[in-house]
Tab-separated table of C-alpha atoms in Angstrom:
chain	number	residue	atom	x	y	z
T	9	MET	CA	-21.191	2.720	-20.431
T	10	GLU	CA	-20.603	4.895	-17.313
T	11	PHE	CA	-16.944	4.740	-17.460
T	12	ASP	CA	-14.445	6.713	-19.778
T	13	ASN	CA	-13.234	4.602	-22.679
T	14	VAL	CA	-10.152	5.781	-24.152
T	15	MET	CA	-9.364	4.738	-27.670
T	16	ASP	CA	-6.487	2.257	-28.155
T	17	CYS	CA	-6.146	1.665	-24.367
T	18	ILE	CA	-5.971	-2.164	-24.103
T	19	PHE	CA	-7.390	-2.214	-20.620
T	20	CYS	CA	-10.339	-0.149	-21.750
T	21	LYS	CA	-10.981	-2.654	-24.469
T	22	ILE	CA	-10.685	-5.527	-21.941
T	23	ILE	CA	-13.204	-3.686	-19.776
T	24	GLU	CA	-15.484	-3.184	-22.636
T	25	GLY	CA	-15.357	-6.802	-23.694
T	26	GLU	CA	-13.610	-6.042	-26.986
T	27	LEU	CA	-10.574	-8.020	-25.824
T	28	PRO	CA	-10.569	-11.282	-23.966
T	29	CYS	CA	-9.215	-11.855	-20.392
T	30	HIS	CA	-9.266	-14.408	-17.793
T	31	LYS	CA	-11.602	-12.338	-15.522
T	32	ILE	CA	-11.578	-13.275	-11.764
T	33	TYR	CA	-13.755	-10.487	-10.304
T	34	GLU	CA	-15.834	-7.536	-11.390
T	35	ASP	CA	-17.950	-4.902	-9.483
T	36	LYS	CA	-19.287	-1.730	-10.531
T	37	ARG	CA	-16.050	0.289	-10.657
T	38	ILE	CA	-13.356	-2.366	-10.675
T	39	ILE	CA	-12.231	-5.586	-12.506
T	40	ALA	CA	-9.588	-8.141	-11.752
T	41	PHE	CA	-8.051	-10.371	-14.324
T	42	LEU	CA	-4.949	-12.463	-14.865
T	43	ASP	CA	-1.791	-10.719	-16.066
T	44	ILE	CA	-1.094	-11.964	-19.550
T	45	ASN	CA	2.641	-12.156	-18.899
T	46	PRO	CA	2.489	-13.647	-15.361
T	47	ILE	CA	5.731	-13.089	-13.176
T	48	ASN	CA	4.428	-16.210	-11.102
T	49	LYS	CA	1.397	-18.392	-11.250
T	50	GLY	CA	-1.693	-16.391	-10.298
T	51	HIS	CA	-0.266	-12.954	-11.076
T	52	LEU	CA	-3.428	-10.632	-10.970
T	53	LEU	CA	-4.204	-7.173	-12.034
T	54	VAL	CA	-6.721	-4.975	-10.021
T	55	VAL	CA	-7.966	-2.266	-12.466
T	56	PRO	CA	-10.366	0.459	-12.412
T	57	LYS	CA	-13.022	0.590	-15.148
T	58	GLU	CA	-12.657	4.466	-15.531
T	59	HIS	CA	-9.530	5.402	-17.360
T	60	HIS	CA	-7.026	6.715	-15.037
T	61	LEU	CA	-3.431	7.146	-15.789
T	62	ASN	CA	-2.027	6.323	-12.475
T	63	ILE	CA	-2.489	6.611	-8.538
T	64	LEU	CA	-1.803	10.513	-8.924
T	65	ASP	CA	-4.765	11.209	-11.165
T	66	THR	CA	-7.253	8.743	-9.673
T	67	PRO	CA	-10.013	10.022	-7.295
T	68	ILE	CA	-9.348	8.952	-3.846
T	69	ASP	CA	-12.484	7.138	-3.113
T	70	LEU	CA	-11.773	4.785	-6.283
T	71	LEU	CA	-8.152	4.104	-4.766
T	72	LYS	CA	-9.876	3.187	-1.551
T	73	ASP	CA	-12.258	0.789	-3.374
T	74	MET	CA	-9.268	-0.721	-5.216
T	75	ILE	CA	-7.226	-1.287	-2.159
T	76	ALA	CA	-10.164	-3.359	-0.545
T	77	VAL	CA	-10.473	-5.405	-3.696
T	78	VAL	CA	-6.694	-5.921	-3.458
T	79	GLN	CA	-6.955	-7.377	-0.132
T	80	LYS	CA	-9.877	-9.700	-0.994
T	81	MET	CA	-8.246	-10.891	-4.201
T	82	ALA	CA	-4.995	-11.389	-2.336
T	83	PHE	CA	-6.432	-13.958	0.076
T	84	LEU	CA	-8.153	-15.735	-2.862
T	85	VAL	CA	-5.011	-15.926	-5.143
T	86	ILE	CA	-2.684	-16.984	-2.272
T	87	GLU	CA	-4.966	-19.819	-1.222
T	88	ALA	CA	-5.760	-20.873	-4.841
T	89	VAL	CA	-2.218	-21.168	-6.091
T	90	GLY	CA	-0.514	-22.234	-2.606
T	91	ALA	CA	1.611	-19.149	-2.372
T	92	LYS	CA	3.548	-18.185	0.904
T	93	GLY	CA	3.083	-14.369	0.407
T	94	PHE	CA	2.569	-11.801	-2.438
T	95	ASN	CA	4.065	-8.518	-3.711
T	96	LEU	CA	1.686	-5.494	-4.422
T	97	SER	CA	3.327	-3.389	-6.996
T	98	VAL	CA	1.935	-0.257	-8.900
T	99	SER	CA	4.142	1.455	-11.545
T	100	ASN	CA	3.190	4.995	-11.974
T	101	GLY	CA	4.980	6.758	-15.112
T	102	LYS	CA	6.899	5.245	-17.896
T	103	GLU	CA	10.346	5.709	-15.922
T	104	ALA	CA	8.649	3.493	-13.350
T	105	GLY	CA	8.314	0.742	-15.908
T	106	GLN	CA	4.510	1.468	-16.377
T	107	MET	CA	3.512	-0.525	-19.678
T	108	VAL	CA	-0.117	0.179	-19.934
T	109	ASP	CA	-1.265	3.828	-19.436
T	110	HIS	CA	-4.306	2.784	-17.370
T	111	LEU	CA	-3.761	2.382	-13.599
T	112	HIS	CA	-3.323	-1.267	-12.403
T	113	PHE	CA	-2.338	-2.913	-9.316
T	114	HIS	CA	-0.221	-6.010	-9.597
T	115	ILE	CA	-0.683	-8.888	-6.993
T	116	ILE	CA	2.211	-11.236	-7.603
T	117	PRO	CA	2.052	-14.501	-5.611
T	118	ARG	CA	5.373	-15.496	-4.051
T	119	PHE	CA	6.777	-18.921	-3.347
T	120	THR	CA	9.823	-20.360	-1.372
T	121	ARG	CA	12.900	-19.946	-3.580
T	122	ASP	CA	11.165	-18.469	-6.529
T	123	ASN	CA	14.237	-16.450	-7.461
T	124	LEU	CA	12.750	-13.176	-7.670
T	125	HIS	CA	14.715	-10.396	-5.749
T	126	LEU	CA	13.737	-6.916	-4.659
T	127	TRP	CA	15.831	-4.018	-5.400
T	128	SER	CA	18.320	-3.333	-2.795
T	129	GLY	CA	18.936	0.228	-1.102
T	130	LYS	CA	21.999	1.784	0.155
T	131	ALA	CA	22.467	3.934	3.335
T	132	LEU	CA	22.930	7.560	2.834
T	133	SER	CA	24.636	9.842	5.449
T	134	ASP	CA	22.531	11.524	7.987
T	135	ASP	CA	22.945	14.876	6.413
T	136	GLU	CA	21.878	13.680	3.125
T	137	MET	CA	18.759	11.951	4.806
T	138	LYS	CA	18.164	15.288	6.414
T	139	HIS	CA	18.525	17.419	3.185
T	140	VAL	CA	15.974	15.158	1.488
T	141	ALA	CA	13.461	15.183	4.355
T	142	GLU	CA	13.634	19.013	4.429
T	143	ASN	CA	12.905	19.259	0.775
T	144	ILE	CA	9.899	17.132	1.068
T	145	LYS	CA	8.486	18.873	4.102
T	146	LYS	CA	8.914	22.335	2.529
T	147	MET	CA	6.626	21.083	-0.330
T	148	MET	CA	4.020	20.467	2.148
T	149	THR	CA	3.834	24.123	3.267
T	150	GLN	CA	3.700	25.514	-0.153
N	14	MET	CA	-0.830	4.851	23.657
N	15	GLU	CA	-3.778	3.930	21.625
N	16	PHE	CA	-2.052	1.477	19.161
N	17	ASP	CA	-0.450	-1.786	19.925
N	18	ASN	CA	3.161	-1.770	20.441
N	19	VAL	CA	4.972	-5.004	19.659
N	20	MET	CA	8.067	-5.550	21.567
N	21	ASP	CA	11.190	-5.623	19.364
N	22	CYS	CA	9.325	-4.296	16.252
N	23	ILE	CA	11.571	-1.697	14.933
N	24	PHE	CA	8.636	0.385	13.375
N	25	CYS	CA	6.629	0.249	16.686
N	26	LYS	CA	10.015	1.785	18.401
N	27	ILE	CA	10.122	4.500	15.812
N	28	ILE	CA	6.387	5.293	16.121
N	29	GLU	CA	6.842	5.421	19.979
N	30	GLY	CA	9.854	7.697	19.322
N	31	GLU	CA	12.317	5.255	20.903
N	32	LEU	CA	14.194	5.170	17.622
N	33	PRO	CA	14.859	8.158	15.331
N	34	CYS	CA	13.526	8.702	12.001
N	35	HIS	CA	13.412	11.245	9.309
N	36	LYS	CA	9.703	11.904	9.768
N	37	ILE	CA	7.728	13.418	6.782
N	38	TYR	CA	4.095	13.071	7.779
N	39	GLU	CA	2.072	11.964	10.816
N	40	ASP	CA	-1.683	11.754	11.596
N	41	LYS	CA	-3.783	9.956	14.095
N	42	ARG	CA	-3.200	6.398	12.458
N	43	ILE	CA	-0.492	6.745	10.070
N	44	ILE	CA	3.126	7.949	9.847
N	45	ALA	CA	5.368	8.598	6.821
N	46	PHE	CA	9.260	8.538	7.073
N	47	LEU	CA	12.346	8.046	4.873
N	48	ASP	CA	13.526	4.547	4.364
N	49	ILE	CA	16.987	4.101	5.876
N	50	ASN	CA	18.212	2.195	3.057
N	51	PRO	CA	16.791	4.337	0.116
N	52	ILE	CA	16.486	2.531	-3.211
N	53	ASN	CA	16.395	5.978	-4.793
N	54	LYS	CA	16.443	9.502	-3.350
N	55	GLY	CA	13.169	10.177	-1.444
N	56	HIS	CA	12.331	6.639	-0.730
N	57	LEU	CA	9.458	6.810	1.608
N	58	LEU	CA	7.583	4.518	3.984
N	59	VAL	CA	4.031	4.935	4.701
N	60	VAL	CA	3.282	2.832	8.084
N	61	PRO	CA	0.178	2.526	10.151
N	62	LYS	CA	0.654	3.258	13.962
N	63	GLU	CA	-1.125	0.027	14.887
N	64	HIS	CA	1.048	-3.040	14.490
N	65	HIS	CA	-0.264	-5.196	11.558
N	66	LEU	CA	1.786	-7.694	9.811
N	67	ASN	CA	0.812	-7.095	6.321
N	68	ILE	CA	-2.085	-6.090	3.981
N	69	LEU	CA	-3.963	-9.364	4.778
N	70	ASP	CA	-4.388	-8.856	8.516
N	71	THR	CA	-4.828	-4.916	8.333
N	72	PRO	CA	-8.434	-3.569	8.847
N	73	ILE	CA	-9.810	-2.216	5.582
N	74	ASP	CA	-10.649	1.190	6.920
N	75	LEU	CA	-6.853	1.530	7.778
N	76	LEU	CA	-5.675	0.306	4.358
N	77	LYS	CA	-8.010	2.944	2.941
N	78	ASP	CA	-6.558	5.690	4.867
N	79	MET	CA	-3.160	4.493	4.045
N	80	ILE	CA	-3.788	4.577	0.264
N	81	ALA	CA	-4.955	7.986	0.705
N	82	VAL	CA	-1.717	9.108	2.477
N	83	VAL	CA	0.313	7.291	-0.208
N	84	GLN	CA	-1.362	9.421	-2.900
N	85	LYS	CA	-0.713	12.746	-0.943
N	86	MET	CA	2.949	11.826	-0.271
N	87	ALA	CA	3.729	10.509	-3.687
N	88	PHE	CA	2.907	14.051	-5.135
N	89	LEU	CA	5.147	15.662	-2.485
N	90	VAL	CA	8.049	13.396	-2.886
N	91	ILE	CA	8.067	13.509	-6.728
N	92	GLU	CA	8.044	17.165	-6.681
N	93	ALA	CA	10.578	17.541	-3.858
N	94	VAL	CA	13.175	15.357	-5.522
N	95	GLY	CA	12.393	16.002	-9.193
N	96	ALA	CA	11.392	12.397	-9.903
N	97	LYS	CA	9.461	11.397	-13.133
N	98	GLY	CA	7.297	8.706	-11.453
N	99	PHE	CA	7.286	6.143	-8.685
N	100	ASN	CA	6.775	2.636	-7.873
N	101	LEU	CA	4.383	1.731	-4.975
N	102	SER	CA	5.638	-1.577	-3.545
N	103	VAL	CA	4.432	-3.584	-0.595
N	104	SER	CA	5.960	-6.971	0.499
N	105	ASN	CA	3.706	-9.267	2.213
N	106	GLY	CA	5.441	-12.170	3.919
N	107	LYS	CA	9.141	-13.279	4.260
N	108	GLU	CA	8.908	-15.078	0.881
N	109	ALA	CA	7.955	-11.763	-0.687
N	110	GLY	CA	10.969	-10.099	0.694
N	111	GLN	CA	9.486	-8.413	3.672
N	112	MET	CA	12.227	-7.498	6.035
N	113	VAL	CA	10.206	-5.676	9.071
N	114	ASP	CA	7.047	-7.477	10.176
N	115	HIS	CA	4.993	-4.500	10.441
N	116	LEU	CA	3.026	-3.236	7.345
N	117	HIS	CA	4.849	-0.743	5.203
N	118	PHE	CA	4.061	0.949	1.893
N	119	HIS	CA	7.071	1.876	-0.183
N	120	ILE	CA	6.973	5.041	-2.313
N	121	ILE	CA	10.151	4.714	-4.524
N	122	PRO	CA	10.766	7.804	-6.801
N	123	ARG	CA	11.961	6.953	-10.311
N	124	PHE	CA	14.257	8.998	-12.524
N	125	THR	CA	15.236	8.474	-16.239
N	126	ARG	CA	17.956	5.855	-16.514
N	127	ASP	CA	18.167	5.046	-13.044
N	128	ASN	CA	18.956	1.507	-13.765
N	129	LEU	CA	16.127	-0.134	-11.722
N	130	HIS	CA	14.390	-3.029	-13.729
N	131	LEU	CA	11.092	-4.684	-12.948
N	132	TRP	CA	10.785	-8.465	-12.851
N	133	SER	CA	9.755	-9.651	-16.405
N	134	GLY	CA	6.948	-12.121	-16.885
N	135	LYS	CA	6.380	-14.817	-19.325
N	136	ALA	CA	3.621	-16.010	-21.416
N	137	LEU	CA	1.685	-19.027	-20.293
N	138	SER	CA	-0.628	-21.134	-22.695
N	139	ASP	CA	-4.165	-20.222	-22.622
N	140	ASP	CA	-5.013	-23.586	-20.905
N	141	GLU	CA	-2.626	-22.851	-18.107
N	142	MET	CA	-4.230	-19.543	-17.706
N	143	LYS	CA	-7.668	-21.011	-17.710
N	144	HIS	CA	-6.523	-23.614	-15.043
N	145	VAL	CA	-5.184	-20.791	-12.761
N	146	ALA	CA	-8.381	-18.552	-13.325
N	147	GLU	CA	-10.636	-21.542	-12.620
N	148	ASN	CA	-8.772	-22.487	-9.265
N	149	ILE	CA	-9.102	-18.817	-8.021
N	150	LYS	CA	-12.673	-18.556	-8.837
N	151	LYS	CA	-13.568	-21.884	-7.092
N	152	MET	CA	-12.048	-20.276	-4.093
N	153	MET	CA	-14.654	-17.413	-4.175
N	154	THR	CA	-17.562	-19.756	-3.995
N	155	GLN	CA	-16.185	-21.765	-0.843
């Protein structure tokens, strides 16, 4: 195969056909299949065939191909399951809740009153915001 | 201006400089600024200057530029705030929790024991999964 296969990576095994999946889409670099533990009906994963851990270590041209597939798949899934919208969600790192160490974009269809709630934020003082912004901007110049 | 400004769109006003923001990054088509109600320290929004509602109605070349900026910004933010990872999150549609009707990608830095929990899924029967997969695949051939 052209792509890297990492032993014991469950997504690499799915890509190699060693484990089954409900495949929706496949091209040279990308595969999309149903999440085995869906949050809502039609919950889909868009996954690169090459093994990359997360967004940070994935070549930018591959990320660009992935976001194009996400758009294409989101149209289909919403229509197919009669959803009203969708969340795109990517967990990068164990602390972010990443369960499989192979990059995957979640497309989660949403329905009226499906009882899923996003995290809520809280206002910071303007000084705190300035401090954070300055710290980030400092990194850009290093 | 080259981009569409939609009256009463709070992000269009920020882009036009009519409302303040803690700006981190800007190029010809994209701006990134701190979320005014951060979920965690360094919570950043990556926003196209053109007014588009969500991923579905955004030109693919612009989405590709956006995902490249997301990668670039995620590196900076994680380093700047000492995060361990991040969630990328995009809400598409009111039912998905979208609060501002102008596409925005959330970069949410994550820390050890920050008490944020992702939605949990539940297993469906193989027949249910097959049914969903078939419905989506039918849409592709229409």
